[in-house]
PDB file of C-alpha atoms in Angstrom:
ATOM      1  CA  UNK D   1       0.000   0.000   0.000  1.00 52.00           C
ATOM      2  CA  UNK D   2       1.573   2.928  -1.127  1.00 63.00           C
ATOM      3  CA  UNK D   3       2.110   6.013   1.251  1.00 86.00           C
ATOM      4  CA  UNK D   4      -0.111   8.915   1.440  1.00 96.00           C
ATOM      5  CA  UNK D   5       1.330  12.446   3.223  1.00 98.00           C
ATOM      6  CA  UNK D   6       0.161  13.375   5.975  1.00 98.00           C
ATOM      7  CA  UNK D   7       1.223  15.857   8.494  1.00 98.00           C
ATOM      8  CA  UNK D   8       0.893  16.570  12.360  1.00 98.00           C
ATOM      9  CA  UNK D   9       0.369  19.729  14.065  1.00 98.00           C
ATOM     10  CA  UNK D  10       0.428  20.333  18.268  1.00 98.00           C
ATOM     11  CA  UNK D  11       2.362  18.098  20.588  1.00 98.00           C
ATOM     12  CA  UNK D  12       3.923  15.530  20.227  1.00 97.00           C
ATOM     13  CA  UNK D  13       2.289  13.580  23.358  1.00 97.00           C
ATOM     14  CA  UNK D  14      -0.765  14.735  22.972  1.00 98.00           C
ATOM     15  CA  UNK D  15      -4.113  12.971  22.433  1.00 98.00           C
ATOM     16  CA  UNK D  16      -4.382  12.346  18.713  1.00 98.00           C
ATOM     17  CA  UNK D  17      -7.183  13.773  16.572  1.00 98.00           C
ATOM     18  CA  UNK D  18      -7.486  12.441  12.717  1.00 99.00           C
ATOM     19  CA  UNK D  19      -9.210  14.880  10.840  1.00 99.00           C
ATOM     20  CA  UNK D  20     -10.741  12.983   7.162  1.00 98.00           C
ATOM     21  CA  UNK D  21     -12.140  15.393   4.835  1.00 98.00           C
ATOM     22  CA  UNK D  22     -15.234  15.060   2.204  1.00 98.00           C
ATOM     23  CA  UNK D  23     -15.015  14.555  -1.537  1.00 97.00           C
ATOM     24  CA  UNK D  24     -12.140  16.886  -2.366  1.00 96.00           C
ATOM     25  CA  UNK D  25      -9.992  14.347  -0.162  1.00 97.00           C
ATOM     26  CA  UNK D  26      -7.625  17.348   0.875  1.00 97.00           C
ATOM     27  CA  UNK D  27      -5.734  17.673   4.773  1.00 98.00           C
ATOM     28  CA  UNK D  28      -5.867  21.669   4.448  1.00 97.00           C
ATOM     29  CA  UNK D  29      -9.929  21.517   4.606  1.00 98.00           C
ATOM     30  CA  UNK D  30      -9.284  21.215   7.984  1.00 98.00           C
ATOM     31  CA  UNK D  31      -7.407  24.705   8.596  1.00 98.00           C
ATOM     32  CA  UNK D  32     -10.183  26.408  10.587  1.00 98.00           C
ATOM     33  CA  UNK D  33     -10.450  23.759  13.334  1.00 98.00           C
ATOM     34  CA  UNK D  34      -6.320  23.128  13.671  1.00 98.00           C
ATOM     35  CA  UNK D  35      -5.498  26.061  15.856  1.00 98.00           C
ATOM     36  CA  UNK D  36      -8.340  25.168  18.505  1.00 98.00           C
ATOM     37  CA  UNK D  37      -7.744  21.851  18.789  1.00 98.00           C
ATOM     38  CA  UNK D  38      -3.636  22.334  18.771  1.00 98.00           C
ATOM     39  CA  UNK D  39      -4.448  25.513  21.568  1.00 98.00           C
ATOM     40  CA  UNK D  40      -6.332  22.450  23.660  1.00 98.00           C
ATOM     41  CA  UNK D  41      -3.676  20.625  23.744  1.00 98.00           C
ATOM     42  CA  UNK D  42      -4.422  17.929  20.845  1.00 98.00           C
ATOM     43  CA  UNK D  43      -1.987  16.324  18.648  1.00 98.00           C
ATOM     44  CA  UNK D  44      -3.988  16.592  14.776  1.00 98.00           C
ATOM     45  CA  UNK D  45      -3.090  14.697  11.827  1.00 98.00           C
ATOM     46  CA  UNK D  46      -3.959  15.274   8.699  1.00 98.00           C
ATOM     47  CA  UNK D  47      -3.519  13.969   5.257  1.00 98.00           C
ATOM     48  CA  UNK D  48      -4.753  14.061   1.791  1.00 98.00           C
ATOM     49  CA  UNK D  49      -6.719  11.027   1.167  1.00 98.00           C
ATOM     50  CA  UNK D  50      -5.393   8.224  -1.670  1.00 98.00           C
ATOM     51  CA  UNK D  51      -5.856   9.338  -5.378  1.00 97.00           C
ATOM     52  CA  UNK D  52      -6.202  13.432  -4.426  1.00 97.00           C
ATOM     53  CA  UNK D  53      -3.965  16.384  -3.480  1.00 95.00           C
ATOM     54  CA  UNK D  54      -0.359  15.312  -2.539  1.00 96.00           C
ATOM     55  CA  UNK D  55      -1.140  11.446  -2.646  1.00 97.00           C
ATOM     56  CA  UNK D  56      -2.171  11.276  -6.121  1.00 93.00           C
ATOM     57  CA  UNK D  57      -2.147   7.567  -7.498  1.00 93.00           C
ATOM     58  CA  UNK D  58      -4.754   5.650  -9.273  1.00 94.00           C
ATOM     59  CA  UNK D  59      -7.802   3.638  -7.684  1.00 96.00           C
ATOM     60  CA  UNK D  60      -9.599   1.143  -8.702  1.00 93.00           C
ATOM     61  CA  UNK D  61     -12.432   1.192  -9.951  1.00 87.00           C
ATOM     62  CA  UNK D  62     -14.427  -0.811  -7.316  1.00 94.00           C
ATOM     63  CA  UNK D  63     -12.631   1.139  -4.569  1.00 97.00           C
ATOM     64  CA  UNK D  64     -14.296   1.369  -1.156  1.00 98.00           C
ATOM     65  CA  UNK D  65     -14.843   2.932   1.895  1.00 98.00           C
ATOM     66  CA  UNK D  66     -13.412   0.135   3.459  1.00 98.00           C
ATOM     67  CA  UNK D  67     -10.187   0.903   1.388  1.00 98.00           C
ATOM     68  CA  UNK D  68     -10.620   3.935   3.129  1.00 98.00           C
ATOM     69  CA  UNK D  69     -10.445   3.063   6.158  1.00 98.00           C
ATOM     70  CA  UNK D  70      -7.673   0.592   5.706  1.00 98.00           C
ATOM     71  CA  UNK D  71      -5.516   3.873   4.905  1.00 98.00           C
ATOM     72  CA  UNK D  72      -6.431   5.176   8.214  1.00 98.00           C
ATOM     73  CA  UNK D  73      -5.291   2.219  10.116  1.00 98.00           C
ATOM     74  CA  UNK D  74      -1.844   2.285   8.310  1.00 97.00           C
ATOM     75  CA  UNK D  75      -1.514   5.991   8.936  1.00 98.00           C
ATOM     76  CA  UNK D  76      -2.069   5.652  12.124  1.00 98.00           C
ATOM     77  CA  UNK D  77       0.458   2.790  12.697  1.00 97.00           C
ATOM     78  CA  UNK D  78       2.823   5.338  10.910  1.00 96.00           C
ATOM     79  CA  UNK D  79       1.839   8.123  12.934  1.00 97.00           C
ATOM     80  CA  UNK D  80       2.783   6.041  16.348  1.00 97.00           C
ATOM     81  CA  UNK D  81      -0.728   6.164  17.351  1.00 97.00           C
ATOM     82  CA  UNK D  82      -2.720   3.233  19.238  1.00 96.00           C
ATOM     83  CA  UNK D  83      -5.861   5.432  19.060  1.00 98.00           C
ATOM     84  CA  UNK D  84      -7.414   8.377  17.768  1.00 98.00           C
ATOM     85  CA  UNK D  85     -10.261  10.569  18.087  1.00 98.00           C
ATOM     86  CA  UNK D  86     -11.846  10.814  14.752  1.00 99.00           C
ATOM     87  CA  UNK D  87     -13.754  13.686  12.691  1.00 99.00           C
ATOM     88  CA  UNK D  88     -14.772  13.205   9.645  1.00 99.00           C
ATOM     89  CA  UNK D  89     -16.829  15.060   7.181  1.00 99.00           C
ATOM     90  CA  UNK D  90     -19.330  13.802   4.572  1.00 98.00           C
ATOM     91  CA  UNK D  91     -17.450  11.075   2.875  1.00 98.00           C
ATOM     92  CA  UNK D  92     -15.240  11.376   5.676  1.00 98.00           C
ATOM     93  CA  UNK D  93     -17.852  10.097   8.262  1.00 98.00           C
ATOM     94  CA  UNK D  94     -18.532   7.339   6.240  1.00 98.00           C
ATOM     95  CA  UNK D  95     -14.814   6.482   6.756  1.00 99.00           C
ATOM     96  CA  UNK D  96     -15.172   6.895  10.819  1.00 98.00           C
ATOM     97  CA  UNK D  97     -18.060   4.614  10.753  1.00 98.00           C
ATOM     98  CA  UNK D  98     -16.856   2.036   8.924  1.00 98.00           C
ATOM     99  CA  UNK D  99     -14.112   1.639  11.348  1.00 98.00           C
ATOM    100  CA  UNK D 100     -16.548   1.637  14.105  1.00 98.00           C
ATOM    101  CA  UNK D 101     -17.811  -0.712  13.109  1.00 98.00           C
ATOM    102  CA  UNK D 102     -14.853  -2.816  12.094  1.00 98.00           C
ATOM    103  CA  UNK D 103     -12.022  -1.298  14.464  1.00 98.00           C
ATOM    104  CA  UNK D 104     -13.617   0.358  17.105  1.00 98.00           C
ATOM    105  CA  UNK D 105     -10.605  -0.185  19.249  1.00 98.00           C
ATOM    106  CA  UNK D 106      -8.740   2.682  16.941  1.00 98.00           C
ATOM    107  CA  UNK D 107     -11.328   5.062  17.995  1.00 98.00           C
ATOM    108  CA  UNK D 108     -11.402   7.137  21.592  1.00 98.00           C
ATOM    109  CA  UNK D 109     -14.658   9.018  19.873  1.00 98.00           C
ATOM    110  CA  UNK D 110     -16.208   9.986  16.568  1.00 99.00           C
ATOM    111  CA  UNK D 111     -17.115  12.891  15.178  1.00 99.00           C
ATOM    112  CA  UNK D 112     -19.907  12.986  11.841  1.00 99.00           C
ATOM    113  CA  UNK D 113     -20.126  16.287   9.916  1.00 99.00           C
ATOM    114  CA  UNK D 114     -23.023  16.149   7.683  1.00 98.00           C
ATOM    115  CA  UNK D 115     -22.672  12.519   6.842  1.00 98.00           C
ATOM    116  CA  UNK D 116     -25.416   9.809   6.423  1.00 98.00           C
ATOM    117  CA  UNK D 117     -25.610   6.006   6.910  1.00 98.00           C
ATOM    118  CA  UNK D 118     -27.010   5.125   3.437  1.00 98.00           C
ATOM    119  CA  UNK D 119     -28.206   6.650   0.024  1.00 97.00           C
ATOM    120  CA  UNK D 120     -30.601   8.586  -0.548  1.00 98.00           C
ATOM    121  CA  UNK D 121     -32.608  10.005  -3.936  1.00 98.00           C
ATOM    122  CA  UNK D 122     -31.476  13.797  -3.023  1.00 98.00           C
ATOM    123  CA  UNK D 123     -27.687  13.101  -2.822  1.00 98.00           C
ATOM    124  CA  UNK D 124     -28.016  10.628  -5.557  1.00 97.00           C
ATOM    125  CA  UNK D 125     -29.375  13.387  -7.986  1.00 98.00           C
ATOM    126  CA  UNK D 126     -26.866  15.814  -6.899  1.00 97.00           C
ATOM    127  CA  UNK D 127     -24.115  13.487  -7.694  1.00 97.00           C
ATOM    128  CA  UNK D 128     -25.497  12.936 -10.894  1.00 97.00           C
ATOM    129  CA  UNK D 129     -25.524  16.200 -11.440  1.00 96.00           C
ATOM    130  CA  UNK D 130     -22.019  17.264 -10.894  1.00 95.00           C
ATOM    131  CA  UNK D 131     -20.464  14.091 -13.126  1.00 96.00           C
ATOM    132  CA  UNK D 132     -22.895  15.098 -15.840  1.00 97.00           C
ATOM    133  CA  UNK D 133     -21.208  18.630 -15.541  1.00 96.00           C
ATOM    134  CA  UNK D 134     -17.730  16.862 -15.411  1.00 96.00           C
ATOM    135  CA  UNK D 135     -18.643  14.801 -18.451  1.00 96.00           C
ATOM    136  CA  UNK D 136     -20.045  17.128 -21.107  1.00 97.00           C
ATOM    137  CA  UNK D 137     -18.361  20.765 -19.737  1.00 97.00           C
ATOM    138  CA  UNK D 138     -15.330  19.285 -17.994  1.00 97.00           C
ATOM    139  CA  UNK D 139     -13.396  19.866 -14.770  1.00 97.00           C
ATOM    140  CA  UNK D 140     -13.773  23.762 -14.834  1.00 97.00           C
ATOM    141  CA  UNK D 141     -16.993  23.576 -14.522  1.00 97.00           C
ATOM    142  CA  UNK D 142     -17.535  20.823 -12.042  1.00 97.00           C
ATOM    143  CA  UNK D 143     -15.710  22.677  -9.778  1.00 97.00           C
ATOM    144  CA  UNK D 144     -17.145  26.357 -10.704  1.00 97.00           C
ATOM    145  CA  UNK D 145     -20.346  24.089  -8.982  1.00 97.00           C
ATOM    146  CA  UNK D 146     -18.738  22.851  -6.329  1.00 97.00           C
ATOM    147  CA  UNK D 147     -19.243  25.663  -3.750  1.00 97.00           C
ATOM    148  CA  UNK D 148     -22.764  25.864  -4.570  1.00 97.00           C
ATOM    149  CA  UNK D 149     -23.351  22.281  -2.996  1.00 97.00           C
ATOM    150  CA  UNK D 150     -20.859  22.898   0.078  1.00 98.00           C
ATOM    151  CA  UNK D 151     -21.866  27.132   1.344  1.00 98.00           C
ATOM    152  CA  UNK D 152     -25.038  29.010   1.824  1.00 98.00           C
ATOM    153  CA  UNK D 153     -25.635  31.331  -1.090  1.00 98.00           C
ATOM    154  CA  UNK D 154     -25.176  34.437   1.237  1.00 97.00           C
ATOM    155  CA  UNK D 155     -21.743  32.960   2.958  1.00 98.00           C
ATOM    156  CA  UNK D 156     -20.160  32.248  -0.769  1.00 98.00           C
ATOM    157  CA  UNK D 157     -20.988  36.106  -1.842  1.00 98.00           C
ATOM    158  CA  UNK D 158     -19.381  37.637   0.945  1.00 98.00           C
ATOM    159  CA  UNK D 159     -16.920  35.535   0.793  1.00 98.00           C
ATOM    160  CA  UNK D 160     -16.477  35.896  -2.970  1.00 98.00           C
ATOM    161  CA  UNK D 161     -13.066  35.909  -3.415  1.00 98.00           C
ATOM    162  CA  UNK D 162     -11.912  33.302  -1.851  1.00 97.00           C
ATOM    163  CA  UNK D 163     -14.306  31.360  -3.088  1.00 98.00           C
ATOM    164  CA  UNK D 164     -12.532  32.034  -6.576  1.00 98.00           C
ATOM    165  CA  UNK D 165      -9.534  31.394  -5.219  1.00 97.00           C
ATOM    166  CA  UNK D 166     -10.732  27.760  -3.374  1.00 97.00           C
ATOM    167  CA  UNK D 167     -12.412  26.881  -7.464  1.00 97.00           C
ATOM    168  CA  UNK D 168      -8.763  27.988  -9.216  1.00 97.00           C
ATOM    169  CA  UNK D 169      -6.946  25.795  -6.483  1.00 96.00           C
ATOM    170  CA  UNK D 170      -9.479  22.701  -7.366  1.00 96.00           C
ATOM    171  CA  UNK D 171      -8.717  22.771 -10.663  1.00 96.00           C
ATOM    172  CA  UNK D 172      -5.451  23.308 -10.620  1.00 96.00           C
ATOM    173  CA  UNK D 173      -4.931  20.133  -8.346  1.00 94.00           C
ATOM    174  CA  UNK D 174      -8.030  18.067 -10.164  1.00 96.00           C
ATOM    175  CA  UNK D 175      -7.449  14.645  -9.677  1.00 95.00           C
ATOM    176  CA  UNK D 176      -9.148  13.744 -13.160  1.00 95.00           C
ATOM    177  CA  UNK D 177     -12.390  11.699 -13.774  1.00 96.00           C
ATOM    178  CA  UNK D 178     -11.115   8.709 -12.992  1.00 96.00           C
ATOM    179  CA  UNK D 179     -10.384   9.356  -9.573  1.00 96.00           C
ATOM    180  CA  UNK D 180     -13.646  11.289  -8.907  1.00 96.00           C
ATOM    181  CA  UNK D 181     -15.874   8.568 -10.635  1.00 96.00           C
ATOM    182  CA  UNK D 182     -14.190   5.860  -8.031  1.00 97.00           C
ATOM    183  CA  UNK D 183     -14.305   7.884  -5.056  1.00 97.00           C
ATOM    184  CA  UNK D 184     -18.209   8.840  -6.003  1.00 97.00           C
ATOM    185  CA  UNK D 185     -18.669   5.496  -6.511  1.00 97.00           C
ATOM    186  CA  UNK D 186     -17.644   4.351  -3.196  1.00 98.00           C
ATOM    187  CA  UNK D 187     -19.570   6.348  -1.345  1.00 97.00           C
ATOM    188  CA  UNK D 188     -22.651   6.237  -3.360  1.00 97.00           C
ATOM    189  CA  UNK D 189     -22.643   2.116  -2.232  1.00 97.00           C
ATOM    190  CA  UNK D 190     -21.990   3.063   1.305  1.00 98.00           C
ATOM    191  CA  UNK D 191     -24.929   1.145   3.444  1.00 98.00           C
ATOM    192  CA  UNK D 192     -24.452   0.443   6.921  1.00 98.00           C
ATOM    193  CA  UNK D 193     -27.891   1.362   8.357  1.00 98.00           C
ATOM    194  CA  UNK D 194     -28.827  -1.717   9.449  1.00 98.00           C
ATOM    195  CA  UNK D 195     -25.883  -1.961  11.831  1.00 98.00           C
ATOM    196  CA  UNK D 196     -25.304   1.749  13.768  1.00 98.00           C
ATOM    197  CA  UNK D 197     -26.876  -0.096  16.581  1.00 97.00           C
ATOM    198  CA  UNK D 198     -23.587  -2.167  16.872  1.00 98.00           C
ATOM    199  CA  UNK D 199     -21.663   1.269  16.706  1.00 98.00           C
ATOM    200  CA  UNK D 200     -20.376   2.182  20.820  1.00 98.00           C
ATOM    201  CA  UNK D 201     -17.832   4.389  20.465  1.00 98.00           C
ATOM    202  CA  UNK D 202     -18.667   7.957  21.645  1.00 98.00           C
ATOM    203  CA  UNK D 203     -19.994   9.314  18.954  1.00 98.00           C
ATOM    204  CA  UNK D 204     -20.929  13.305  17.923  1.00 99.00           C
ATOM    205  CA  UNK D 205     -22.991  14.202  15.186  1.00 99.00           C
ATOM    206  CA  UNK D 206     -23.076  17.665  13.917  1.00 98.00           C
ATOM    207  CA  UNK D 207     -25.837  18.773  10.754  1.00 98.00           C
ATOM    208  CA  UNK D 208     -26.745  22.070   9.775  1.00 98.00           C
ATOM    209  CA  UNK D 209     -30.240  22.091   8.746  1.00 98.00           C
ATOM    210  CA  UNK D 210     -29.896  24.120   5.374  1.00 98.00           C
ATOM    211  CA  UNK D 211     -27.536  21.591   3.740  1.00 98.00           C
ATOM    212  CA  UNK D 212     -28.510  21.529   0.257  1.00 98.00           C
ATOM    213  CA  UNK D 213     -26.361  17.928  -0.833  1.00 98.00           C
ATOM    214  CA  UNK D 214     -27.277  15.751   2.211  1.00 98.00           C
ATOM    215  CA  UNK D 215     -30.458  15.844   3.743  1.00 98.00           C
ATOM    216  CA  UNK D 216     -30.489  16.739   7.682  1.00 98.00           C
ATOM    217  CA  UNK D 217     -32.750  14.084   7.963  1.00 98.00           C
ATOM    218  CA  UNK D 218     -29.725  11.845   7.618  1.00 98.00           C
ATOM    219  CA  UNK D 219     -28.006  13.317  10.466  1.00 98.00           C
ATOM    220  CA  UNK D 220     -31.064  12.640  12.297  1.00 98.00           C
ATOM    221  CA  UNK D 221     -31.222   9.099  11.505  1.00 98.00           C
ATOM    222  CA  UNK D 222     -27.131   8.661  13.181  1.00 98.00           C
ATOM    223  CA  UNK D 223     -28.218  10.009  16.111  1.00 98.00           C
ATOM    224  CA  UNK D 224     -30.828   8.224  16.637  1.00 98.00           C
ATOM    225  CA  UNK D 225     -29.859   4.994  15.899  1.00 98.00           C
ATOM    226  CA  UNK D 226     -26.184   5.211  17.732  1.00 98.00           C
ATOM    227  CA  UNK D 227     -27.094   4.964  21.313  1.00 97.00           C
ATOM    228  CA  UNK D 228     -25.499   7.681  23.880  1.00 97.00           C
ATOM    229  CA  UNK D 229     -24.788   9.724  21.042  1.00 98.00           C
ATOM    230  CA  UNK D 230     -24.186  13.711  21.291  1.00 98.00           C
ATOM    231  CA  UNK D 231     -26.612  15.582  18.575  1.00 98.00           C
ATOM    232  CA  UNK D 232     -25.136  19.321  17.670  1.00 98.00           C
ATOM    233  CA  UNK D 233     -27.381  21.047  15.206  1.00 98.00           C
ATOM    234  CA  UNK D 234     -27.226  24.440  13.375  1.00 98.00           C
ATOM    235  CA  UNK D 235     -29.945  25.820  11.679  1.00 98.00           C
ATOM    236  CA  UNK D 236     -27.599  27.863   9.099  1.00 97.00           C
ATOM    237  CA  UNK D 237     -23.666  27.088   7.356  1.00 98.00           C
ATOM    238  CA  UNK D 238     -24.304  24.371   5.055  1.00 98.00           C
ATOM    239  CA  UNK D 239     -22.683  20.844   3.821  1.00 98.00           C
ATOM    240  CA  UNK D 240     -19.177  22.427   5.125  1.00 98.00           C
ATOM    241  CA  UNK D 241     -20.359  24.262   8.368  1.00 98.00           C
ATOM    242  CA  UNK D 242     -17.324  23.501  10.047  1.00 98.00           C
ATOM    243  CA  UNK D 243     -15.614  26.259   7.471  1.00 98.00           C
ATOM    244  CA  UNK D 244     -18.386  28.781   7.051  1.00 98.00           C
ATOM    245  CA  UNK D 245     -19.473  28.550  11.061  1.00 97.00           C
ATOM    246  CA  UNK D 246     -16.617  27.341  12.682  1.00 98.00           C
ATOM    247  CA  UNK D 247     -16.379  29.163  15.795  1.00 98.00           C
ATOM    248  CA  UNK D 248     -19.410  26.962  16.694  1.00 97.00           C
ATOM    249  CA  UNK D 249     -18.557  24.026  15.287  1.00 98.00           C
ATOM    250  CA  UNK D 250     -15.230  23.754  17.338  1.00 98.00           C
ATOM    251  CA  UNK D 251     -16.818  25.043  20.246  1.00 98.00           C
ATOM    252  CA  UNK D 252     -18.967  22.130  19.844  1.00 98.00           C
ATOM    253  CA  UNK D 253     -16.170  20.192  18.918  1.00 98.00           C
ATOM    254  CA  UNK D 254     -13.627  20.655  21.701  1.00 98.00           C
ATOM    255  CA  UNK D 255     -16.537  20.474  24.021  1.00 98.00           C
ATOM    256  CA  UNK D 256     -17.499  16.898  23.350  1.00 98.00           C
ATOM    257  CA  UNK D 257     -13.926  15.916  23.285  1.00 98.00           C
ATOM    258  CA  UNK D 258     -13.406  17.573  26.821  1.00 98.00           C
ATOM    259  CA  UNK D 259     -16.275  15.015  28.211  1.00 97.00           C
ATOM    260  CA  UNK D 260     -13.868  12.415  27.293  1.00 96.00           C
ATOM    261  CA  UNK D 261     -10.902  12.941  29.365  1.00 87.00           C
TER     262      UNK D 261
END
């Protein structure tokens, strides 16, 4: 299994926090919750997931989450860590579940950010949507769309310019169709909703309510169905909340962990 980068920020003995990111498969997603979690004392790793950013290599074309989360064990066996806590995010979360369920003795805790425990016809259609726009107007434009699927309309405008700059970066570093079509793939087949109940690590699950790619209702359905499980909800910041709110997402964040020490 080939290596994938990763990095570490914080100290070097302290509790370790794995940070997965969505689609885009990237470590520097994550920049708006580092600092907090590094000023609390955490150790974070991050890394750009296999076939994107600085681990670029192909996948095959039946690649899985459980692929997924095979990287994760080996990264944390390089990292020198028995256990982490984990936080994932969309695609992410499906990662941290599957390992729940398989390797819950990697896990201290998880952490869900807009992620769901099967498919559903709204997701599906967006998905569609976006390879249709990769397919027949190429990369450019599948990731012009991008931010309209992961901000609120009103966050993106004010925030403009860096939105620009976060679309030019995307395509710059596009992974090609290849790569997206597998890790789409993978994710669209996720379907482990007839075993949360087995799931017993501590487990938070954070939605905000005007996510226009993955219904709330899927949030919902984690929390209910993972017992003991911490439900954070807000009602505005979209599929990448942790970004566009993130004050209250790592608030929420560092306060869950805090319960576990």
């Amino acid at each position: 299994m080939s290596t994938l980068y990763w990095e570490t920020h914080g100290p070097a003995d302290g509790e370790v926090v794995l940070m997965c990111s969505g689609l885009g498969g990237s470590a520097g997603y994550w920049a708006p919750q580092v600092p907090a979690l590094v000023e609390a004392g955490y150790r974070v790793v991050l890394y750009d997931q296999r076939g994107t950013g600085r681990s670029l290599q192909p996948l095959k074309a039946d690649y899985r989450i459980e692929d997924m989360a095979a990287d994760v064990l080996a990264l944390l066996e390089q990292a020198g860590a028995r256990q982490c806590h984990f936080v994932g995010h969309a695609l992410g979360g499906l990662v941290g579940l599957q390992l729940a369920l398989d390797a819950p003795a990697a896990l201290a805790s998880l952490a869900l950010i807009n992620a769901w425990a099967q498919p559903n016809p709204h997701s599906a259609r967006c998905f569609e949507a976006r390879l249709a726009l990769l397919d027949h107007a190429g990369p450019r434009a599948y990731v012009q769309a991008q931010p309209i699927f992961l901000y609120p309309a009103s966050w993106a405008a004010l925030h403009a310019e860096r939105v620009d700059q976060e679309v030019e970066h995307a395509l710059e570093h596009f992974p090609g169709a290849a790569t997206l079509r597998a890790r789409i793939g993978a994710l669209r087949r996720f379907d482990v909703s007839d075993r949360l109940a087995q799931v017993i690590t501590p487990t938070l699950v954070s939605v905000a309510l005007d996510d226009v790619l993955v219904p709330a209702t899927c949030s919902a359905q984690l929390a209910r169905a993972i017992a003991g499980s911490v439900y954070h909800a807000v009602p505005h910041g979209a599929h990448a909340h942790n970004i566009t709110d993130a004050p209250a997402f790592n608030r929420a964040l560092l306060s869950f962990l805090a319960r576990l020490r």
